[in-house]
């Protein structure tokens, strides 16, 4: 029974990992931007849920998407745009942004955590499965489905894929790559906002919220293969389940170390992550 | 030298020259602590980084006490001038800033620290400089520095009474959950010794990294072990995730109560009262603690920082530290360290938690232990207290079961 | 110029009070790390986000020896006593020997870097991948350190280091000697990096950074070049960590994790990663600012810090050294060709 629970817990941890990494598969995976402020976009989503807690979680989700997304676009227009092709420089740039956003949160909402109460319809659960966890699982899968439809069925999404696979070719084929970049950032940052709302159900809401999740999020994207949606999904659930079982048999500290070791070992076998995007480019 | 190499040296040269001159300028004599018409005191807490969550409000409480003393005419006829420094949640920074406060600002004393790590980092600085630190947080005991005054609880004033209470309630099987650092590990060592001597059984012990936010697995283990009670030494943010996971799994406070030693009024607000109502905490002070001194303190704090603010045990201990130091200085007639230390012995003041007496032997204070029940409105209601202030015993010498622990 | 700097640094103990000298020595420790980062990142294009790990390995090797020497023969270091450890762990025993401990200061980080480098670079993991992996390494390392309280002192780390091979570190005279040690180490590391940059390996490294595949076609193995230089930079960080312990008296996980590692890097970026002097100057300046400004504006410092990173990346990607260089060459009315440093563009990942 406890083992069965653990399987579900692993899946729900995977869902959390997936949610925090989904946005990064766009900005980091597809555009190559190491956005250290991604964690702070998650934090912004969480604070949105806090501010809107009277209105309801289902309202907070789209609002957080829009707020974090809009901020992402602003960041892209003002700063990141100048750094394409200099992936490593964006890391330091966005680290600066993340420091500023954290301090802003501290000045606006105060240094202590704020309380976000889960809505009444999410308290309780089916047997050992809390509704809040099931909700996050469903939300993560819904986001993945929506993105998949967007990328394969919709005009804008197909353009996004085109730009990702070959920017120059897409550009000469008449795709406005700058617009696509903005859209990618809107989507990537917006998804971080959504993740932030979901995280208020299970974790603390404070200025340093983002720092707890950022390393994990990057690892998922790397393990899944840059920019591969399917890879990220599998990586998130695999690592979630692995983490939950290692933690069950040992402890939480060791589980984190083991997960890291497994990722390094895995990259030995599949250096480009789970799914490789085949291109003819050399480097 | 090639052209290419010259410019780096210019940069380096400028940097060093800057650093050296700044060092010289910065060292301009800033006047002794008691010279002029003010007395400088240091306030050293993390205002940034992960610990800012906890420490900022302790600083606020200490500054409030300083303002109150100044409004009442100061100490030795002089106003107190706080020098606030940021420890930035980084232990060597605490040591560095402590040294700066002592040797550059020449403060009379320092109020500061929260984590054990920050205290351990500052300890040699204060001992080396023969300066005083007032440390305001409950801690793991097994320490008694001649240059530190401890105004928070040591283990026999918080953890042991918490265990006594559980035993009185007939809880036999206890599960230990803690953050992975010094305080929980030492506390749990003490709890295990207590349990062994008192017929209690420890059915599990889990540690999670600081800042951990995923508690489903721990809660699953709890569900499996089915303890009568959980002793919770998690720190800060992790408590939020822990109580949310506990409630999510449908484990109620009636079925499996937890006793927390690092969750005060402020943390309750962050966890969300809904998630923790009905669980127990062990401290020496609550916002609801009766008495005129506390009513004044709570009113003053709300007036100064906002009506929606709560007061908590570490804040009160920080506030107490300032008041106790001022009383010692007034009694000594000087801010000189050894004289203040000597004068501090046996000082008793009427403070928000009741009468607080300094134990001259180990520079801790007598404190009444209080077990509280978290209410749905976020306040904590006292359900048990030790009746009288407990003499501090940081090395647990007065407990037969604790031999061999230190 | 070099002479002026050297003279200033040599004279610092006479000019500065003990407390400031201690700070300067600490900044110089970071400068040693910076030299290694300059090699790995500036010359080799390897964005190493886990330098704190190597800093920590060197530091713990030294700290373990000093704690043991402090405790005296047969006795345990203080933190083991309060962590309830009763016999000296086997891992600690050899560190009683000063020669072994000193060797480990270099060996531990070097071997770790060789191992990780071989695993990672051989599989052609590079660019952002490598950055993320090295960052995760820092995160995992800190969790491991914190989790083994009886072995490592947990979050507290190793505190209260009082003696350094017989020197009393509480005594200003002892501090002065340690300062000169740090200065000597910085000079040695500086010369080593300079030599390395001018050597065949150094030129290959730049070639690998600018066109890894072309180097491979020429018959060299880029993985070997990168791994070697990564190990050298790790060794330098290890030396810096080892010196940090007697200078500061404390070493704990708080100085080795993701954020401190990032700060080591940021300091180099500000000074100028392509230039050796820039990297060193940047490290000193950054930590100077971090101490000085946080003393003066405790609340605004975080904003300033963030703004500084953004400003440097936007307007001075080659750091202050780059700015200075272009300023100087403008002054001399020479053609504004960038000296020493290559163009700011990154190699495509």
Coordinates of C-alpha atoms in Angstrom, one line a residue, chain B residues 23-399:
Chain B
X23 CA 40.2 50.6 3.8
X24 CA 42.3 53.5 5.2
X25 CA 39.5 56.0 4.9
X26 CA 36.9 53.7 6.3
X27 CA 39.0 53.2 9.4
X28 CA 38.8 56.9 10.4
X29 CA 38.2 56.9 14.2
X30 CA 34.5 56.9 14.7
X31 CA 34.5 57.5 18.4
X32 CA 34.2 55.1 21.3
X33 CA 31.0 53.6 22.2
X34 CA 30.3 55.8 25.1
X35 CA 32.0 59.0 23.9
X36 CA 29.8 61.9 22.8
X37 CA 26.2 61.9 23.7
X38 CA 25.2 58.6 22.1
X39 CA 25.9 54.9 22.8
X40 CA 26.3 52.9 19.6
X41 CA 24.8 49.4 19.7
X42 CA 25.0 46.9 16.8
X43 CA 22.0 45.1 15.4
X44 CA 23.1 42.2 13.2
X45 CA 20.5 40.1 11.4
X46 CA 19.9 38.7 7.9
X47 CA 18.0 41.3 6.0
X48 CA 18.5 39.5 2.7
X49 CA 18.8 35.8 1.7
X50 CA 16.8 32.9 2.9
X51 CA 16.9 33.8 6.6
X52 CA 15.5 37.3 6.1
X53 CA 12.1 35.6 6.4
X54 CA 12.7 35.1 10.1
X55 CA 15.2 37.7 11.1
X56 CA 13.8 40.9 9.8
X57 CA 11.0 41.0 12.4
X58 CA 13.5 40.3 15.2
X59 CA 15.4 43.3 14.1
X60 CA 12.2 45.3 14.1
X61 CA 11.5 44.2 17.7
X62 CA 15.0 45.1 18.8
X63 CA 14.8 48.6 17.2
X64 CA 11.4 49.1 18.9
X65 CA 13.1 48.4 22.3
X66 CA 15.9 50.8 21.5
X67 CA 13.4 53.5 20.5
X68 CA 11.5 52.9 23.8
X69 CA 14.6 53.2 25.8
X70 CA 15.5 56.4 24.0
X71 CA 12.1 57.8 24.6
X72 CA 12.5 57.2 28.3
X73 CA 15.8 59.1 28.3
X74 CA 18.3 56.6 27.1
X75 CA 20.9 54.8 29.2
X76 CA 23.4 56.6 31.5
X77 CA 21.8 59.8 30.2
X78 CA 22.8 59.0 26.6
X79 CA 20.7 58.0 23.6
X80 CA 21.2 54.7 22.0
X81 CA 22.2 54.8 18.4
X82 CA 21.6 51.5 16.5
X83 CA 24.0 50.4 13.8
X84 CA 22.1 47.9 11.7
X85 CA 24.1 45.4 9.6
X86 CA 23.0 42.7 7.2
X87 CA 24.3 39.2 7.9
X88 CA 22.9 38.2 4.5
X89 CA 22.1 34.6 5.6
X90 CA 25.8 33.8 5.2
X91 CA 27.8 32.7 8.2
X92 CA 31.2 34.2 7.4
X93 CA 29.4 37.5 6.7
X94 CA 28.0 37.4 10.2
X95 CA 31.5 37.0 11.6
X96 CA 32.8 39.8 9.3
X97 CA 30.1 42.2 10.2
X98 CA 30.4 41.4 13.9
X99 CA 34.1 42.3 13.6
X100 CA 33.2 45.5 11.7
X101 CA 30.7 46.5 14.4
X102 CA 33.2 45.9 17.1
X103 CA 36.4 47.4 15.6
X104 CA 35.1 50.1 13.3
X105 CA 31.8 51.2 14.8
X106 CA 33.0 50.5 18.3
X107 CA 29.6 49.5 19.4
X108 CA 28.9 48.8 23.1
X109 CA 27.2 45.5 22.4
X110 CA 25.6 43.6 19.5
X111 CA 22.1 42.1 19.3
X112 CA 21.9 39.5 16.6
X113 CA 22.0 36.1 14.9
X114 CA 19.3 33.5 14.4
X115 CA 20.7 30.2 13.1
X116 CA 23.1 28.2 15.2
X117 CA 25.5 28.5 12.3
X118 CA 25.5 32.3 12.5
X119 CA 26.1 32.1 16.3
X120 CA 28.9 29.6 16.0
X121 CA 30.5 31.8 13.3
X122 CA 30.3 34.9 15.5
X123 CA 31.3 33.3 18.8
X124 CA 35.1 33.4 18.2
X125 CA 34.8 37.0 17.1
X126 CA 33.2 38.1 20.3
X127 CA 35.5 36.0 22.5
X128 CA 38.6 37.3 20.7
X129 CA 37.5 40.9 21.1
X130 CA 36.0 40.5 24.5
X131 CA 32.8 42.0 23.3
X132 CA 29.2 41.1 24.1
X133 CA 26.6 39.4 21.8
X134 CA 23.0 39.0 22.8
X135 CA 21.5 36.0 20.9
X136 CA 17.7 36.0 20.9
X137 CA 16.6 32.6 19.6
X138 CA 15.8 29.2 21.1
X139 CA 18.7 26.9 20.3
X140 CA 20.2 23.5 20.8
X141 CA 22.1 24.1 24.0
X142 CA 25.5 22.5 24.8
X143 CA 27.1 26.0 24.7
X144 CA 27.9 28.7 27.2
X145 CA 30.2 31.3 25.9
X146 CA 31.3 33.9 28.4
X147 CA 30.7 36.6 25.8
X148 CA 27.2 35.6 24.7
X149 CA 24.0 36.2 26.6
X150 CA 21.3 33.8 25.4
X151 CA 17.8 35.3 25.8
X152 CA 16.0 32.5 23.9
X153 CA 15.2 29.1 25.4
X154 CA 17.8 26.3 25.8
X155 CA 16.6 22.7 25.4
X156 CA 15.4 22.2 29.0
X157 CA 13.1 25.2 28.6
X158 CA 11.4 24.2 25.4
X159 CA 12.1 20.7 24.1
X160 CA 12.1 18.8 27.4
X161 CA 8.8 20.5 28.6
X162 CA 7.3 19.6 25.2
X163 CA 8.2 16.0 25.7
X164 CA 6.9 16.1 29.3
X165 CA 3.6 17.4 27.9
X166 CA 3.4 14.6 25.3
X167 CA 4.1 12.0 28.0
X168 CA 1.4 13.5 30.3
X169 CA -1.0 13.2 27.4
X170 CA -0.1 9.5 27.1
X171 CA 1.6 9.7 23.8
X172 CA 4.0 6.8 23.6
X173 CA 5.1 6.5 19.9
X174 CA 6.8 9.6 18.6
X175 CA 8.0 10.3 15.1
X176 CA 10.8 12.9 14.6
X177 CA 10.8 15.2 11.5
X178 CA 13.5 17.9 11.2
X179 CA 15.5 20.0 8.8
X180 CA 19.0 18.7 8.2
X181 CA 21.1 21.0 10.4
X182 CA 22.5 21.3 13.8
X183 CA 19.5 22.3 15.9
X184 CA 17.1 19.4 14.8
X185 CA 19.9 16.8 15.0
X186 CA 20.9 17.9 18.5
X187 CA 17.3 18.2 19.6
X188 CA 16.5 14.8 18.3
X189 CA 19.5 13.3 20.1
X190 CA 18.1 14.7 23.3
X191 CA 14.6 13.5 22.5
X192 CA 15.9 10.0 21.9
X193 CA 17.7 9.9 25.2
X194 CA 14.5 11.2 26.9
X195 CA 12.4 8.6 25.2
X196 CA 14.7 5.8 26.1
X197 CA 14.5 6.8 29.8
X198 CA 10.7 7.5 29.9
X199 CA 9.2 4.5 28.1
X200 CA 8.5 6.3 24.9
X201 CA 9.3 4.8 21.5
X202 CA 10.8 6.7 18.5
X203 CA 9.1 5.1 15.5
X204 CA 10.9 7.2 12.9
X205 CA 13.4 10.0 12.2
X206 CA 13.4 12.0 9.0
X207 CA 15.6 14.9 7.9
X208 CA 15.1 17.0 4.9
X209 CA 17.4 19.6 3.4
X210 CA 16.8 23.3 4.4
X211 CA 14.3 24.8 2.1
X212 CA 12.9 21.4 1.1
X213 CA 9.3 21.8 -0.2
X214 CA 8.2 18.2 -1.1
X215 CA 6.8 16.4 1.9
X216 CA 4.5 13.8 0.4
X217 CA 7.1 11.0 1.0
X218 CA 7.7 12.0 4.6
X219 CA 3.9 12.1 5.2
X220 CA 3.6 8.7 3.6
X221 CA 6.2 7.4 6.0
X222 CA 4.2 9.0 8.8
X223 CA 1.1 7.3 7.7
X224 CA 2.9 4.0 7.7
X225 CA 4.5 4.3 11.1
X226 CA 1.2 5.6 12.7
X227 CA 2.9 7.4 15.6
X228 CA 0.9 9.0 18.5
X229 CA 2.6 12.3 17.9
X230 CA 5.1 14.0 15.7
X231 CA 7.9 16.1 17.1
X232 CA 8.6 18.7 14.4
X233 CA 12.0 20.6 14.3
X234 CA 11.6 21.7 10.6
X235 CA 12.8 25.2 10.0
X236 CA 11.2 28.1 8.2
X237 CA 9.8 27.5 4.7
X238 CA 9.7 23.8 5.0
X239 CA 7.0 24.0 7.6
X240 CA 4.6 25.4 5.1
X241 CA 5.1 22.5 2.7
X242 CA 5.0 20.0 5.6
X243 CA 1.7 21.1 7.0
X244 CA 0.1 21.5 3.6
X245 CA 1.1 17.9 2.8
X246 CA -0.1 16.7 6.1
X247 CA -3.5 18.2 5.7
X248 CA -3.6 17.2 2.0
X249 CA -3.1 13.6 3.1
X250 CA -6.1 13.9 5.4
X251 CA -4.1 13.5 8.6
X252 CA -5.7 15.6 11.3
X253 CA -4.3 17.1 14.4
X254 CA -6.7 14.9 16.4
X255 CA -5.3 11.7 14.9
X256 CA -1.7 12.6 14.9
X257 CA -0.8 15.9 16.7
X258 CA 2.5 17.6 16.0
X259 CA 4.6 19.6 18.4
X260 CA 6.6 22.2 16.6
X261 CA 9.4 24.1 18.1
X262 CA 10.2 26.5 15.3
X263 CA 6.7 27.6 14.4
X264 CA 5.5 30.8 16.0
X265 CA 2.7 33.3 15.2
X266 CA 4.5 34.6 12.1
X267 CA 5.1 31.2 10.6
X268 CA 1.5 30.3 11.3
X269 CA 0.4 33.1 9.1
X270 CA 2.7 31.9 6.3
X271 CA 1.5 28.3 6.6
X272 CA -2.1 29.4 6.6
X273 CA -3.9 28.9 9.9
X274 CA -6.3 26.5 8.2
X275 CA -3.5 24.1 7.6
X276 CA -2.1 24.0 11.1
X277 CA -5.0 24.8 13.5
X278 CA -5.2 22.2 16.2
X279 CA -1.5 21.4 16.2
X280 CA 0.8 22.1 19.2
X281 CA 3.8 24.4 19.5
X282 CA 6.3 24.8 22.3
X283 CA 7.6 28.2 23.2
X284 CA 8.0 30.6 26.1
X285 CA 5.9 33.4 24.9
X286 CA 2.8 33.9 22.7
X287 CA 1.1 37.1 21.5
X288 CA -1.8 36.0 23.8
X289 CA 0.4 35.6 26.9
X290 CA -1.5 37.5 29.7
X291 CA 0.0 40.4 31.6
X292 CA 0.3 44.2 31.3
X293 CA 3.8 44.1 30.0
X294 CA 2.8 42.0 27.0
X295 CA -0.3 44.1 26.3
X296 CA 2.0 47.2 26.1
X297 CA 4.5 45.4 23.9
X298 CA 1.9 44.1 21.5
X299 CA 0.2 47.5 21.3
X300 CA 3.6 49.3 20.8
X301 CA 4.6 46.8 18.1
X302 CA 1.4 47.1 16.2
X303 CA 1.5 50.9 16.5
X304 CA 5.0 51.0 15.1
X305 CA 4.9 48.4 12.4
X306 CA 1.2 48.0 11.5
X307 CA -2.0 46.7 13.0
X308 CA -1.9 43.4 11.0
X309 CA 1.5 42.4 12.5
X310 CA 1.9 39.6 15.0
X311 CA 4.4 39.2 17.8
X312 CA 6.3 36.0 18.4
X313 CA 8.7 34.4 20.8
X314 CA 12.0 35.2 19.0
X315 CA 10.8 38.8 18.5
X316 CA 10.0 39.0 22.2
X317 CA 13.4 37.5 23.1
X318 CA 15.2 40.1 20.9
X319 CA 13.2 42.8 22.6
X320 CA 14.0 41.4 26.0
X321 CA 17.7 41.3 25.1
X322 CA 17.8 45.0 24.5
X323 CA 16.0 45.7 27.8
X324 CA 18.1 43.4 29.8
X325 CA 21.3 44.9 28.4
X326 CA 20.1 48.4 29.2
X327 CA 19.3 47.4 32.7
X328 CA 22.8 45.8 33.2
X329 CA 24.5 48.9 31.8
X330 CA 22.4 51.2 34.1
X331 CA 23.4 49.0 37.0
X332 CA 27.1 48.9 36.0
X333 CA 27.3 52.6 35.3
X334 CA 29.4 51.9 32.2
X335 CA 29.2 50.0 28.9
X336 CA 32.5 48.2 29.6
X337 CA 32.1 44.5 28.8
X338 CA 33.3 42.9 32.0
X339 CA 31.4 45.4 34.2
X340 CA 28.2 44.8 32.3
X341 CA 28.7 41.0 32.5
X342 CA 29.1 41.3 36.3
X343 CA 26.2 43.6 36.7
X344 CA 23.9 41.4 34.5
X345 CA 24.0 38.6 37.0
X346 CA 20.7 38.2 38.7
X347 CA 19.0 41.1 36.9
X348 CA 15.2 40.5 36.9
X349 CA 12.9 42.5 34.7
X350 CA 9.2 42.4 34.1
X351 CA 9.0 41.6 30.4
X352 CA 6.2 40.5 28.0
X353 CA 6.7 36.8 28.9
X354 CA 6.7 37.5 32.6
X355 CA 9.6 38.0 35.0
X356 CA 12.9 37.3 33.3
X357 CA 15.9 36.7 35.4
X358 CA 19.5 36.4 34.1
X359 CA 21.3 33.3 35.4
X360 CA 24.8 34.6 36.2
X361 CA 26.2 31.1 35.9
X362 CA 25.7 30.5 32.2
X363 CA 24.3 33.8 31.0
X364 CA 21.0 32.3 29.9
X365 CA 17.7 33.4 31.3
X366 CA 15.0 31.8 33.4
X367 CA 12.0 31.1 31.2
X368 CA 8.5 29.7 31.7
X369 CA 7.8 26.9 29.2
X370 CA 4.5 27.1 27.5
X371 CA 2.7 24.6 25.3
X372 CA 0.3 26.3 22.9
X373 CA -2.5 25.2 20.6
X374 CA -2.8 26.9 17.2
X375 CA -6.2 28.5 16.7
X376 CA -8.1 29.0 13.4
X377 CA -7.5 32.7 13.6
X378 CA -3.7 32.2 13.6
X379 CA -3.2 33.0 17.3
X380 CA -1.8 30.5 19.7
X381 CA -3.7 29.6 22.9
X382 CA -1.7 28.4 25.9
X383 CA -2.8 25.0 27.0
X384 CA -0.1 24.2 29.6
X385 CA 2.8 26.0 31.3
X386 CA 5.5 25.0 33.6
X387 CA 4.0 27.1 36.4
X388 CA 7.2 28.9 37.1
X389 CA 10.3 30.0 35.2
X390 CA 12.7 27.1 34.6
X391 CA 16.3 27.5 35.4
X392 CA 18.4 27.3 32.2
X393 CA 20.5 24.1 32.0
X394 CA 22.2 24.2 28.6
X395 CA 24.2 21.1 29.2
X396 CA 21.2 19.2 30.8
X397 CA 23.3 18.4 33.8
X398 CA 20.2 18.2 36.0
X399 CA 18.7 15.3 34.0

